[in-house]
PDB file of C-alpha atoms in Angstrom:
ATOM      1  CA  PHE A   1      43.699  59.318  80.829  1.00 82.00           C
ATOM      2  CA  LEU A   2      43.823  57.341  84.061  1.00 87.00           C
ATOM      3  CA  ASN A   3      45.968  54.697  82.449  1.00 88.00           C
ATOM      4  CA  ASN A   4      48.498  57.230  81.175  1.00 90.00           C
ATOM      5  CA  SER A   5      48.462  59.068  84.487  1.00 91.00           C
ATOM      6  CA  GLN A   6      49.217  55.831  86.290  1.00 91.00           C
ATOM      7  CA  ILE A   7      52.160  55.085  83.946  1.00 92.00           C
ATOM      8  CA  LEU A   8      53.487  58.594  84.482  1.00 90.00           C
ATOM      9  CA  LEU A   9      53.161  58.291  88.276  1.00 89.00           C
ATOM     10  CA  ASP A  10      54.883  54.903  88.296  1.00 90.00           C
ATOM     11  CA  TYR A  11      57.746  56.330  86.165  1.00 89.00           C
ATOM     12  CA  ALA A  12      58.121  59.356  88.468  1.00 86.00           C
ATOM     13  CA  LEU A  13      58.190  57.196  91.608  1.00 86.00           C
ATOM     14  CA  SER A  14      60.821  54.852  90.140  1.00 88.00           C
ATOM     15  CA  ARG A  15      63.267  57.704  89.498  1.00 85.00           C
ATOM     16  CA  ASP A  16      65.423  59.639  91.957  1.00 83.00           C
ATOM     17  CA  PRO A  17      64.100  63.089  92.704  1.00 78.00           C
ATOM     18  CA  PHE A  18      66.060  66.065  91.392  1.00 73.00           C
ATOM     19  CA  GLU A  19      66.098  69.733  92.260  1.00 75.00           C
ATOM     20  CA  CYS A  20      64.218  72.095  90.028  1.00 75.00           C
ATOM     21  CA  LYS A  21      66.081  75.354  89.587  1.00 74.00           C
ATOM     22  CA  ASP A  22      65.350  78.557  87.876  1.00 78.00           C
ATOM     23  CA  ILE A  23      67.563  79.140  84.845  1.00 79.00           C
ATOM     24  CA  GLU A  24      69.031  82.278  86.397  1.00 81.00           C
ATOM     25  CA  ILE A  25      70.080  80.400  89.557  1.00 81.00           C
ATOM     26  CA  ALA A  26      71.536  77.599  87.512  1.00 81.00           C
ATOM     27  CA  LEU A  27      73.502  80.044  85.340  1.00 84.00           C
ATOM     28  CA  THR A  28      74.810  81.842  88.434  1.00 89.00           C
ATOM     29  CA  GLU A  29      76.009  78.556  89.942  1.00 88.00           C
ATOM     30  CA  ILE A  30      77.657  77.546  86.642  1.00 90.00           C
ATOM     31  CA  ARG A  31      79.436  80.941  86.486  1.00 92.00           C
ATOM     32  CA  LYS A  32      80.640  80.522  90.060  1.00 94.00           C
ATOM     33  CA  LEU A  33      81.972  77.042  89.325  1.00 94.00           C
ATOM     34  CA  LYS A  34      83.741  78.258  86.217  1.00 96.00           C
ATOM     35  CA  ASN A  35      85.376  81.089  88.228  1.00 95.00           C
ATOM     36  CA  ASP A  36      86.514  78.492  90.829  1.00 95.00           C
ATOM     37  CA  ILE A  37      88.043  76.395  88.045  1.00 96.00           C
ATOM     38  CA  GLU A  38      89.850  79.398  86.638  1.00 96.00           C
ATOM     39  CA  ASN A  39      91.165  80.360  90.073  1.00 96.00           C
ATOM     40  CA  GLN A  40      92.475  76.840  90.598  1.00 97.00           C
ATOM     41  CA  GLU A  41      94.155  76.848  87.189  1.00 97.00           C
ATOM     42  CA  ARG A  42      95.837  80.199  87.928  1.00 97.00           C
ATOM     43  CA  GLU A  43      97.022  78.903  91.301  1.00 97.00           C
ATOM     44  CA  ASN A  44      98.345  75.693  89.634  1.00 96.00           C
ATOM     45  CA  GLN A  45     100.201  77.815  87.064  1.00 96.00           C
ATOM     46  CA  ASN A  46     101.701  80.047  89.799  1.00 96.00           C
ATOM     47  CA  LEU A  47     102.903  77.025  91.757  1.00 95.00           C
ATOM     48  CA  THR A  48     104.387  75.536  88.557  1.00 94.00           C
ATOM     49  CA  ASN A  49     106.250  78.785  87.902  1.00 93.00           C
ATOM     50  CA  ILE A  50     107.568  78.807  91.489  1.00 91.00           C
ATOM     51  CA  ILE A  51     108.866  75.240  91.081  1.00 89.00           C
ATOM     52  CA  GLN A  52     110.612  76.142  87.807  1.00 88.00           C
ATOM     53  CA  ASP A  53     112.183  79.233  89.400  1.00 86.00           C
ATOM     54  CA  LEU A  54     113.491  77.185  92.304  1.00 82.00           C
ATOM     55  CA  ARG A  55     114.944  74.592  89.946  1.00 80.00           C
ATOM     56  CA  GLN A  56     116.706  77.313  87.967  1.00 79.00           C
ATOM     57  CA  GLN A  57     118.042  78.849  91.159  1.00 76.00           C
ATOM     58  CA  GLY A  58     119.260  75.446  92.264  1.00 67.00           C
ATOM     59  CA  SER A  59     121.108  74.823  89.029  1.00 70.00           C
ATOM     60  CA  ALA A  60     122.557  78.343  89.204  1.00 70.00           C
ATOM     61  CA  TYR A  61     123.699  77.675  92.756  1.00 70.00           C
ATOM     62  CA  CYS A  62     125.354  74.423  91.725  1.00 71.00           C
ATOM     63  CA  SER A  63     127.132  76.105  88.836  1.00 68.00           C
ATOM     64  CA  THR A  64     128.884  78.468  91.264  1.00 71.00           C
ATOM     65  CA  HIS A  65     129.149  76.159  94.282  1.00 72.00           C
ATOM     66  CA  LYS A  66     130.152  72.527  94.724  1.00 77.00           C
ATOM     67  CA  CYS A  67     127.050  70.272  94.748  1.00 78.00           C
ATOM     68  CA  TYR A  68     127.440  66.540  95.275  1.00 80.00           C
ATOM     69  CA  THR A  69     125.537  63.848  93.436  1.00 82.00           C
ATOM     70  CA  PRO A  70     124.064  60.832  95.260  1.00 84.00           C
ATOM     71  CA  THR A  71     126.871  58.694  93.805  1.00 90.00           C
ATOM     72  CA  GLU A  72     129.479  61.017  95.275  1.00 88.00           C
ATOM     73  CA  PHE A  73     127.777  60.883  98.674  1.00 88.00           C
ATOM     74  CA  GLY A  74     127.761  57.048  98.498  1.00 93.00           C
ATOM     75  CA  MET A  75     131.455  56.911  97.566  1.00 94.00           C
ATOM     76  CA  PHE A  76     132.298  59.300 100.417  1.00 93.00           C
ATOM     77  CA  GLY A  77     130.395  57.055 102.857  1.00 94.00           C
ATOM     78  CA  ILE A  78     132.215  53.913 101.646  1.00 96.00           C
ATOM     79  CA  GLY A  79     135.547  55.753 101.898  1.00 96.00           C
ATOM     80  CA  ALA A  80     134.735  56.847 105.446  1.00 96.00           C
ATOM     81  CA  VAL A  81     133.880  53.264 106.447  1.00 97.00           C
ATOM     82  CA  VAL A  82     137.098  51.876 104.927  1.00 97.00           C
ATOM     83  CA  MET A  83     139.144  54.615 106.591  1.00 97.00           C
ATOM     84  CA  GLY A  84     137.452  53.885 109.919  1.00 96.00           C
ATOM     85  CA  ILE A  85     138.253  50.205 109.675  1.00 97.00           C
ATOM     86  CA  MET A  86     141.897  50.932 108.830  1.00 97.00           C
ATOM     87  CA  LEU A  87     142.268  53.375 111.728  1.00 96.00           C
ATOM     88  CA  GLY A  88     140.619  50.838 114.055  1.00 95.00           C
ATOM     89  CA  VAL A  89     143.043  48.082 113.043  1.00 94.00           C
ATOM     90  CA  ILE A  90     146.008  50.388 113.425  1.00 94.00           C
ATOM     91  CA  GLY A  91     144.734  51.624 116.811  1.00 91.00           C
ATOM     92  CA  ILE A  92     144.236  48.127 118.126  1.00 89.00           C
ATOM     93  CA  SER A  93     147.678  47.106 116.928  1.00 87.00           C
ATOM     94  CA  TRP A  94     149.291  50.088 118.597  1.00 86.00           C
ATOM     95  CA  PHE A  95     147.362  49.495 121.799  1.00 83.00           C
ATOM     96  CA  LYS A  96     148.359  45.861 121.848  1.00 79.00           C
ATOM     97  CA  HIS A  97     152.007  46.783 121.268  1.00 76.00           C
ATOM     98  CA  GLN A  98     152.074  49.551 123.859  1.00 77.00           C
ATOM     99  CA  CYS A  99     149.867  48.218 126.625  1.00 74.00           C
ATOM    100  CA  LEU A 100     150.006  44.426 126.500  1.00 69.00           C
ATOM    101  CA  PRO A 101     153.092  42.427 127.494  1.00 65.00           C
ATOM    102  CA  ASP A 102     155.321  41.148 124.769  1.00 70.00           C
ATOM    103  CA  GLU A 103     154.145  37.640 123.892  1.00 72.00           C
ATOM    104  CA  LYS A 104     157.530  36.501 122.585  1.00 75.00           C
ATOM    105  CA  GLU A 105     159.238  37.538 125.797  1.00 78.00           C
ATOM    106  CA  GLU A 106     156.553  35.777 127.813  1.00 81.00           C
ATOM    107  CA  MET A 107     157.092  32.593 125.797  1.00 83.00           C
ATOM    108  CA  ARG A 108     160.881  32.770 126.387  1.00 86.00           C
ATOM    109  CA  GLU A 109     160.347  33.202 130.144  1.00 88.00           C
ATOM    110  CA  ARG A 110     157.891  30.307 130.175  1.00 89.00           C
ATOM    111  CA  GLU A 111     160.392  28.050 128.334  1.00 91.00           C
ATOM    112  CA  ARG A 112     163.152  29.012 130.774  1.00 91.00           C
ATOM    113  CA  GLU A 113     160.857  28.227 133.694  1.00 91.00           C
ATOM    114  CA  LEU A 114     159.943  24.841 132.179  1.00 90.00           C
ATOM    115  CA  GLU A 115     163.634  24.063 131.571  1.00 90.00           C
ATOM    116  CA  ARG A 116     164.466  24.994 135.170  1.00 88.00           C
ATOM    117  CA  GLN A 117     161.637  22.796 136.447  1.00 86.00           C
ATOM    118  CA  ASN A 118     162.731  19.898 134.235  1.00 84.00           C
ATOM    119  CA  SER A 119     166.339  20.222 135.420  1.00 84.00           C
ATOM    120  CA  LEU A 120     165.151  20.270 139.035  1.00 80.00           C
ATOM    121  CA  ARG A 121     163.182  17.074 138.369  1.00 80.00           C
ATOM    122  CA  ARG A 122     166.215  15.428 136.812  1.00 78.00           C
ATOM    123  CA  ILE A 123     168.400  16.409 139.752  1.00 76.00           C
ATOM    124  CA  THR A 124     165.766  15.258 142.189  1.00 75.00           C
ATOM    125  CA  GLN A 125     165.274  11.960 140.323  1.00 73.00           C
ATOM    126  CA  GLY A 126     169.067  11.460 140.158  1.00 69.00           C
ATOM    127  CA  GLN A 127     169.401  12.028 143.873  1.00 69.00           C
ATOM    128  CA  LEU A 128     166.572   9.593 144.507  1.00 65.00           C
ATOM    129  CA  ARG A 129     168.314   6.946 142.403  1.00 67.00           C
ATOM    130  CA  ASP A 130     171.624   7.551 144.137  1.00 65.00           C
ATOM    131  CA  THR A 131     170.030   7.196 147.545  1.00 65.00           C
ATOM    132  CA  SER A 132     168.193   4.035 146.491  1.00 61.00           C
ATOM    133  CA  VAL A 133     171.375   2.476 145.051  1.00 55.00           C
ATOM    134  CA  THR A 134     173.279   3.321 148.248  1.00 58.00           C
ATOM    135  CA  HIS A 135     170.657   1.770 150.433  1.00 56.00           C
ATOM    136  CA  SER A 136     170.435  -1.406 148.418  1.00 54.00           C
ATOM    137  CA  ASP A 137     174.226  -2.106 148.742  1.00 52.00           C
TER     138      ASP A 137
END
């Protein structure tokens, strides 16, 4: 008896303790957990129905109104960027034409000034030669 009692005591000590419940308490807790599961399932079903209703309303809305796809939004964005670049180039060109001096006219004036300076140099050099020839005679 002592040997078997010792084996039983060793076995009991090596195991984790557990709660002893009356069958009525256990059944009540099981019933409560089952009710919680049923409530969660009903709530899940209600939410699923709401999602389906919203999807149907969305497709009904799109059938009567214009809804855009992501591809259409992307194409609209690309078109807006291209249009912005074109307007920017045109605006800069117009601003340059209206507000900045004419480069061709500036180049013509610069060439005239250079020609005038060169002719003055030639005249001055010619006069210097004439004066040097006259002094050497």
